[in-house]
mmCIF file of C-alpha atoms in Angstrom:
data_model
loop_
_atom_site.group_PDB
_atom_site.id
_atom_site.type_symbol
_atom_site.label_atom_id
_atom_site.label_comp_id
_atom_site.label_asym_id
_atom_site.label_seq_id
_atom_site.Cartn_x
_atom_site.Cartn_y
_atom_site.Cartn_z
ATOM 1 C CA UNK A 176 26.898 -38.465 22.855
ATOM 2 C CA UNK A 177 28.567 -37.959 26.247
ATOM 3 C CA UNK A 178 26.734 -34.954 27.973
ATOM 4 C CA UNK A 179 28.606 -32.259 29.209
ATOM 5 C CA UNK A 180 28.990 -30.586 32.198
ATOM 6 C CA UNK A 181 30.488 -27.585 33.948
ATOM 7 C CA UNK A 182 31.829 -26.182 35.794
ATOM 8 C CA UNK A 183 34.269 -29.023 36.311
ATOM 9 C CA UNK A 184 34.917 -28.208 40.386
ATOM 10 C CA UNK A 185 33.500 -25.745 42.498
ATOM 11 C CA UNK A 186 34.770 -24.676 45.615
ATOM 12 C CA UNK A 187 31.635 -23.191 48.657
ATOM 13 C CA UNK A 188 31.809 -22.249 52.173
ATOM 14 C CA UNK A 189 29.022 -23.441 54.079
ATOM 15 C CA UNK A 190 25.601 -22.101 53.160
ATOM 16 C CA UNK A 191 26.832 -20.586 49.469
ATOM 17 C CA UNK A 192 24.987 -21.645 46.840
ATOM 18 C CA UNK A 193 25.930 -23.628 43.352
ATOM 19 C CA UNK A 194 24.645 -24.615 39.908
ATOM 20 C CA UNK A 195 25.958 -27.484 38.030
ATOM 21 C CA UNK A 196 25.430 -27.495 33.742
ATOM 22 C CA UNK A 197 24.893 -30.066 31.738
ATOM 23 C CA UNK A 198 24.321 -29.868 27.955
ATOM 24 C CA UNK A 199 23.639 -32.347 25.354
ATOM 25 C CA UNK A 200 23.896 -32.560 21.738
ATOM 26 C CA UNK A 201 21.157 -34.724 21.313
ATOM 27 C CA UNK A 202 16.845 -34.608 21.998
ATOM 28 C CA UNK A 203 17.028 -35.847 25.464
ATOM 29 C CA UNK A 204 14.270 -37.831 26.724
ATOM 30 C CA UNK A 205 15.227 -37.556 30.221
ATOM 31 C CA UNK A 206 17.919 -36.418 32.504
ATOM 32 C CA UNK A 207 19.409 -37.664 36.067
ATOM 33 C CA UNK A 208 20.805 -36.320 38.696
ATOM 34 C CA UNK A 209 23.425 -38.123 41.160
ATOM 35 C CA UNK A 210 25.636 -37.689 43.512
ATOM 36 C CA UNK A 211 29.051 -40.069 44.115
ATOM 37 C CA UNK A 212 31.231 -39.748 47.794
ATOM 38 C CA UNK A 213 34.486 -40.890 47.360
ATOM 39 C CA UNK A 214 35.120 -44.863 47.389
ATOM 40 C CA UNK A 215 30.592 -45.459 47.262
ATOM 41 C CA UNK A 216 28.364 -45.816 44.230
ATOM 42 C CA UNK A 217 26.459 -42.967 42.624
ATOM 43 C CA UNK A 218 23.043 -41.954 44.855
ATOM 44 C CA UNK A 219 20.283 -41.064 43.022
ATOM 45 C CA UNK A 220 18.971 -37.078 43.344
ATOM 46 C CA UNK A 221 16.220 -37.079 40.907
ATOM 47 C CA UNK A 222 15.084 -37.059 37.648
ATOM 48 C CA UNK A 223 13.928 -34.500 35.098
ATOM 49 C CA UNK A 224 11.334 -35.854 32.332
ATOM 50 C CA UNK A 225 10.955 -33.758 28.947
ATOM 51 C CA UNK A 226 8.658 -31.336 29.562
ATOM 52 C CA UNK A 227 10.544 -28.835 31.053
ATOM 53 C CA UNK A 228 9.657 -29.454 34.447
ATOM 54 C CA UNK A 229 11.322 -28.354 37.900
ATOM 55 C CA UNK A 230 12.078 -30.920 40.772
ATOM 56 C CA UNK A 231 13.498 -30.319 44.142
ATOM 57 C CA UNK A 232 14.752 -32.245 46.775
ATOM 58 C CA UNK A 233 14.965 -30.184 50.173
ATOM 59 C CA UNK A 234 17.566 -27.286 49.204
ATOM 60 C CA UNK A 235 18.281 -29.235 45.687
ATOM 61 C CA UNK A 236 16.101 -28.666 42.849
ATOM 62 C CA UNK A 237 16.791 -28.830 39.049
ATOM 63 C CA UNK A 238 15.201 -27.832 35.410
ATOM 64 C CA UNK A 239 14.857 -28.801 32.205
ATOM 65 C CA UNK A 240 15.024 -27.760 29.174
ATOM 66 C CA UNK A 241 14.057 -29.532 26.972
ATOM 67 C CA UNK A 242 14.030 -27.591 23.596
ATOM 68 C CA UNK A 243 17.849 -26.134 24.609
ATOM 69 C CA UNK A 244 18.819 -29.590 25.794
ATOM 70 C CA UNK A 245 19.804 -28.415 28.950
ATOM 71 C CA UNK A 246 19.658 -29.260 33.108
ATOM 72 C CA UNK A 247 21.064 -27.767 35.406
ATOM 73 C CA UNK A 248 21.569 -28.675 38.910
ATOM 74 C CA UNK A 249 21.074 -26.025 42.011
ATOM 75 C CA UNK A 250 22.091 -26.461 45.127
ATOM 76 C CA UNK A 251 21.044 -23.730 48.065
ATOM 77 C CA UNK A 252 22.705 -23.133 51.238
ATOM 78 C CA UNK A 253 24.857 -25.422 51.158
ATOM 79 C CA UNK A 254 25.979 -28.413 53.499
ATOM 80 C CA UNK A 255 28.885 -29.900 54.763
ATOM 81 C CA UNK A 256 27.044 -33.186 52.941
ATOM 82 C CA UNK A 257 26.801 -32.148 49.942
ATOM 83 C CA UNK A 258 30.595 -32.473 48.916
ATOM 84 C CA UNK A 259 31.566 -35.009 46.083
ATOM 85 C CA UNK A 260 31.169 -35.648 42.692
ATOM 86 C CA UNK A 261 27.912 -35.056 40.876
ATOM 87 C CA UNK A 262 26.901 -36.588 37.192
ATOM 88 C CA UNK A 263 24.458 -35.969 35.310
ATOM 89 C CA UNK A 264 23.026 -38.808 33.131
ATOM 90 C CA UNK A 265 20.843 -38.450 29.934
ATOM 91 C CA UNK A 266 18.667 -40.972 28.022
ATOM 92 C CA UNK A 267 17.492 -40.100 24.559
ATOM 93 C CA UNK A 268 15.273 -43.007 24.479
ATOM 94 C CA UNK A 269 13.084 -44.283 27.575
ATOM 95 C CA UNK A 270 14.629 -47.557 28.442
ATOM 96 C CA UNK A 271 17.729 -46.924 27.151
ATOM 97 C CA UNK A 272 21.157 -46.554 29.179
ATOM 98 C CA UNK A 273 22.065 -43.347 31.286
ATOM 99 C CA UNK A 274 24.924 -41.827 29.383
ATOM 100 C CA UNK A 275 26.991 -39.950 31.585
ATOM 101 C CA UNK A 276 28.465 -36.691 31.822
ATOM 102 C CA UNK A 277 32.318 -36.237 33.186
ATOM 103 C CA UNK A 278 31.085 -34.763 36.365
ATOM 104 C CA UNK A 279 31.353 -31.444 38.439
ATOM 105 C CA UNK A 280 33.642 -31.707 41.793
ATOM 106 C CA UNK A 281 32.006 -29.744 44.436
ATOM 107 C CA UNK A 282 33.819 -28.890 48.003
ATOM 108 C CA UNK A 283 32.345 -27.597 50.686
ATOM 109 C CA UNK A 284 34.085 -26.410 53.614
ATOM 110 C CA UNK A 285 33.059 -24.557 57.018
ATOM 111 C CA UNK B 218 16.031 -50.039 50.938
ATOM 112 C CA UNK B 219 19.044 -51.264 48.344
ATOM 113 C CA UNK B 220 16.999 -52.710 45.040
ATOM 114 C CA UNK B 221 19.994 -53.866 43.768
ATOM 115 C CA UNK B 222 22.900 -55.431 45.155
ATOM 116 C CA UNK B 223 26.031 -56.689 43.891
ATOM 117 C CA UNK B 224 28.889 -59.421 45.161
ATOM 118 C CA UNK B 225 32.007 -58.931 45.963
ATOM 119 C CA UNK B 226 31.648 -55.540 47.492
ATOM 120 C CA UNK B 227 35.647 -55.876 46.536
ATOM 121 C CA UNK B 228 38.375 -58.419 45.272
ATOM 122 C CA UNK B 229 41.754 -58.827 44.846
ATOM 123 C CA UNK B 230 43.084 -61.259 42.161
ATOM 124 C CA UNK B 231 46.282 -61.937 40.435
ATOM 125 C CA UNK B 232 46.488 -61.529 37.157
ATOM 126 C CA UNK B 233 45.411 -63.824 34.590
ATOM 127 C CA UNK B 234 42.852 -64.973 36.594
ATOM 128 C CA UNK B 235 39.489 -64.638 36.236
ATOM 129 C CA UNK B 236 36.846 -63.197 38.426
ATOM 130 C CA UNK B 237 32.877 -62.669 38.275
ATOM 131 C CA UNK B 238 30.733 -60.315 39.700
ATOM 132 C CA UNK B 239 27.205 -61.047 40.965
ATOM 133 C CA UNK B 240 24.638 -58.410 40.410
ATOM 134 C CA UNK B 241 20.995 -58.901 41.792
ATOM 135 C CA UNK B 242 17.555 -57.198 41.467
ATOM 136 C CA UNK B 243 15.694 -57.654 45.075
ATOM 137 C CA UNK B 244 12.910 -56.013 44.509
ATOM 138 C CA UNK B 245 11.057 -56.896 40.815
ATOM 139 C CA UNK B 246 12.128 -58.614 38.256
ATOM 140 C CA UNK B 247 14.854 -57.083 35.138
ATOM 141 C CA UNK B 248 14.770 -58.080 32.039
ATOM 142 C CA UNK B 249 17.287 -55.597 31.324
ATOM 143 C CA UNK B 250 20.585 -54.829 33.381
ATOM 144 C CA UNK B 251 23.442 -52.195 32.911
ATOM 145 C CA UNK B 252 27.067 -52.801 33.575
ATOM 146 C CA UNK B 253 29.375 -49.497 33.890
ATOM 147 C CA UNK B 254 33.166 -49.406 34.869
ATOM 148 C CA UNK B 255 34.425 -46.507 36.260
ATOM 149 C CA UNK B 256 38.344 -45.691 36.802
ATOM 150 C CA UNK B 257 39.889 -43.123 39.063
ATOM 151 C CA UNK B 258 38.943 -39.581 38.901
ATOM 152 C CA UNK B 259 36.450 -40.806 35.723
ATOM 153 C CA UNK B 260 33.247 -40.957 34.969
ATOM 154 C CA UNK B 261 30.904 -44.281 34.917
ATOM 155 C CA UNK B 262 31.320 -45.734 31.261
ATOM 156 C CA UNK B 263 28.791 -47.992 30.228
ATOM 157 C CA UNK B 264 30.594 -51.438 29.276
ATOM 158 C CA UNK B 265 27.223 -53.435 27.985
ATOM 159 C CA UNK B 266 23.279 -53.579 28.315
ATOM 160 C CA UNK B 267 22.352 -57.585 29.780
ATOM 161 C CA UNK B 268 19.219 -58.496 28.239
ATOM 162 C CA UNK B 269 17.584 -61.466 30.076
ATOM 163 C CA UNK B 270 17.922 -65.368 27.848
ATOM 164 C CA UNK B 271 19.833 -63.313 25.232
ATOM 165 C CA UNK B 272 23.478 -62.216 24.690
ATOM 166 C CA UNK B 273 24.573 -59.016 26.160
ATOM 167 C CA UNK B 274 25.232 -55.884 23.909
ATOM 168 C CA UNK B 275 28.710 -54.365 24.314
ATOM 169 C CA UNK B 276 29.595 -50.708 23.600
ATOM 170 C CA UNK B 277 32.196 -50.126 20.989
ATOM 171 C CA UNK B 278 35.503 -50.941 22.348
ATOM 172 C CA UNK B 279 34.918 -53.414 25.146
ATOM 173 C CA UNK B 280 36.155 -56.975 24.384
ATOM 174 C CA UNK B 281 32.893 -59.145 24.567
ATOM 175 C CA UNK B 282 35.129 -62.316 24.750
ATOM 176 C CA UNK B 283 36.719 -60.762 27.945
ATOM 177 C CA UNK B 284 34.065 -59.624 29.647
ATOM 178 C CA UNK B 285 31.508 -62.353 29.289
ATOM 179 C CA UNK B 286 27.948 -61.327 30.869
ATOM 180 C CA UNK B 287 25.503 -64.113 31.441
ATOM 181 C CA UNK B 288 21.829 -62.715 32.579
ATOM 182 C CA UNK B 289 20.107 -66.381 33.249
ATOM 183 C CA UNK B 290 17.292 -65.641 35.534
ATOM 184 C CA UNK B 291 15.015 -62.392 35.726
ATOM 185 C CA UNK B 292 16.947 -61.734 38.864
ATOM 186 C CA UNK B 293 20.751 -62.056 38.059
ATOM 187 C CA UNK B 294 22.891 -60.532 36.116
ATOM 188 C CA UNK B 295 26.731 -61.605 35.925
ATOM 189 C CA UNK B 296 29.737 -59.926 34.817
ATOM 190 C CA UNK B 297 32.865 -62.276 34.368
ATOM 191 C CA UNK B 298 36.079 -60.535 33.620
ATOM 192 C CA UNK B 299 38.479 -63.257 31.801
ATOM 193 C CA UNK B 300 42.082 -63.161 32.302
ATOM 194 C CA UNK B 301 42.030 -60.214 34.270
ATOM 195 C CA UNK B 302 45.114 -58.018 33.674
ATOM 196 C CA UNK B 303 46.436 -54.872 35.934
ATOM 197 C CA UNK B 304 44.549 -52.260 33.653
ATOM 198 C CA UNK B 305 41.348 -53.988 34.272
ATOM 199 C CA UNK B 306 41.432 -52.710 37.903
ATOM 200 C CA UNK B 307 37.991 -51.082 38.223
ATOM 201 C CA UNK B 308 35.273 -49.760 39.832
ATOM 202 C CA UNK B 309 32.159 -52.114 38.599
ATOM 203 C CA UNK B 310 28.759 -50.930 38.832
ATOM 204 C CA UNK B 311 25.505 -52.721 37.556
ATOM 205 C CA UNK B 312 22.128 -50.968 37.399
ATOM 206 C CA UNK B 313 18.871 -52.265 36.446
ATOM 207 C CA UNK B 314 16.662 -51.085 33.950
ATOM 208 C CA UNK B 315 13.001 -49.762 35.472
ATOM 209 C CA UNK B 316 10.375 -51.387 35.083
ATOM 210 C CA UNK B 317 7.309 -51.584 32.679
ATOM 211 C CA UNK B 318 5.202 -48.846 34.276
ATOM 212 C CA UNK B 319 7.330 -47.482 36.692
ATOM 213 C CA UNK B 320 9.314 -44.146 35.992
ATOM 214 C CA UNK B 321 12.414 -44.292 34.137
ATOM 215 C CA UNK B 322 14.893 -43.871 37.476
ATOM 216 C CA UNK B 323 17.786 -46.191 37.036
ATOM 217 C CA UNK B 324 19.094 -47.319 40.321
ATOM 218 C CA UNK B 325 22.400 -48.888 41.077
ATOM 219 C CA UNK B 326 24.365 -51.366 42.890
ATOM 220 C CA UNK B 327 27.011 -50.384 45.548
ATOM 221 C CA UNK B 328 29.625 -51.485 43.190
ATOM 222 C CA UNK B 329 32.505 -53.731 43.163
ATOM 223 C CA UNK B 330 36.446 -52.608 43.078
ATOM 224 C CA UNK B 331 38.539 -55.094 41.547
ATOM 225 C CA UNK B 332 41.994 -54.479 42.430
ATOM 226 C CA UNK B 333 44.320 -57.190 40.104
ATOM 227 C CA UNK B 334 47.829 -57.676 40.970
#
């Protein structure tokens, strides 16, 4: 049940860009997008509803699809900020409890 | 703003004592409530769902008799770890469940670390 995601770390200089994966083995109602610093508590990034729609939030945006169950994450010229772990979460049901995925490391240095 | 907030931020015990975590909705009301652990390096684990005047649902594997959850108002969830024990050292989150009406965004609390001695 336990999405999964990849790659498991990725490594950027300033202003590269990345995409995170995450697959499921189930329909997927929904997916979510966070993003944990080191020592905090996950901070939402968005969410992705079945449809296969697109969101973006300034130079993050992600997809959906639905029918493949997939999402993936992109991040575009990327930020000192941006470092830390990201999850992806998925709900087969509304309602229900995010199930998370294992999570994808990203590092970015100047 | 936070919507949901949680108590202690972080606690130290010894071990085979017991220690509770507060979890609170400030903005509407939750019938429903998540509680995750998360360990080092891991991912967040959902422990139970906390369903508002009934008894909690536990995923398979977590000891309901050790971690008791008591949701008594529409407001406040708490998680009580029993007899706490070295391996039970833990990052705690809670989350709330959205509301009727409102998209399906799950938001969390800052989290507790319980560090047991």
């Amino acid at each position: 049940q336990q999405p999964v995601q990849s790659p498991q770390a990725v490594i950027l200089r300033e202003g590269e860009d990345a995409v995170i994966n995450c697959s499921s083995s189930k329909a997927l109602y929904s997916v979510h997008w966070y993003r944990q610093k080191h020592g905090e508590a996950p901070v939402f990034l968005m969410i992705l509803l079945k449809g296969g729609e697109q969101k973006g939030h300034e130079k993050i945006s992600a997809s959906f699809n639905e029918k493949k169950q997939q999402s993936s994450l992109y991040l575009t010229a990327s930020q000192l900020s941006y470092s830390g772990t990201y999850f992806c979460g998925t709900k087969s049901q509304a309602g229900t409890a995010l199930i998370f995925g294992k999570g994808t490391t990203l590092s970015v240095s100047s | 703003g936070a919507v949901v907030s949680q108590h202690p931020s972080r606690v130290i015990c010894k071990s085979g004592t017991s220690v509770k975590i507060e979890c609170r909705s400030l903005d509407f009301q939750a019938t429903t409530m998540f509680w995750y652990r998360q360990f080092p390096k891991q991912s967040l684990m959902l422990m139970a769902t906390s369903n508002e005047g009934s008894k909690a649902t536990y995923e398979q594997g977590v000891e309901k008799d050790k971690f008791l959850i008591n949701h008594a108002s529409l407001t406040l969830s708490t998680l009580t770890v029993t007899s706490a024990h070295p391996e039970d050292s833990s990052f705690y989150i809670c989350s709330k469940a959205p509301g009727q009406g409102r998209t399906d965004t799950q938001y969390f609390g800052p989290g507790t670390r319980l560090t047991v001695l």
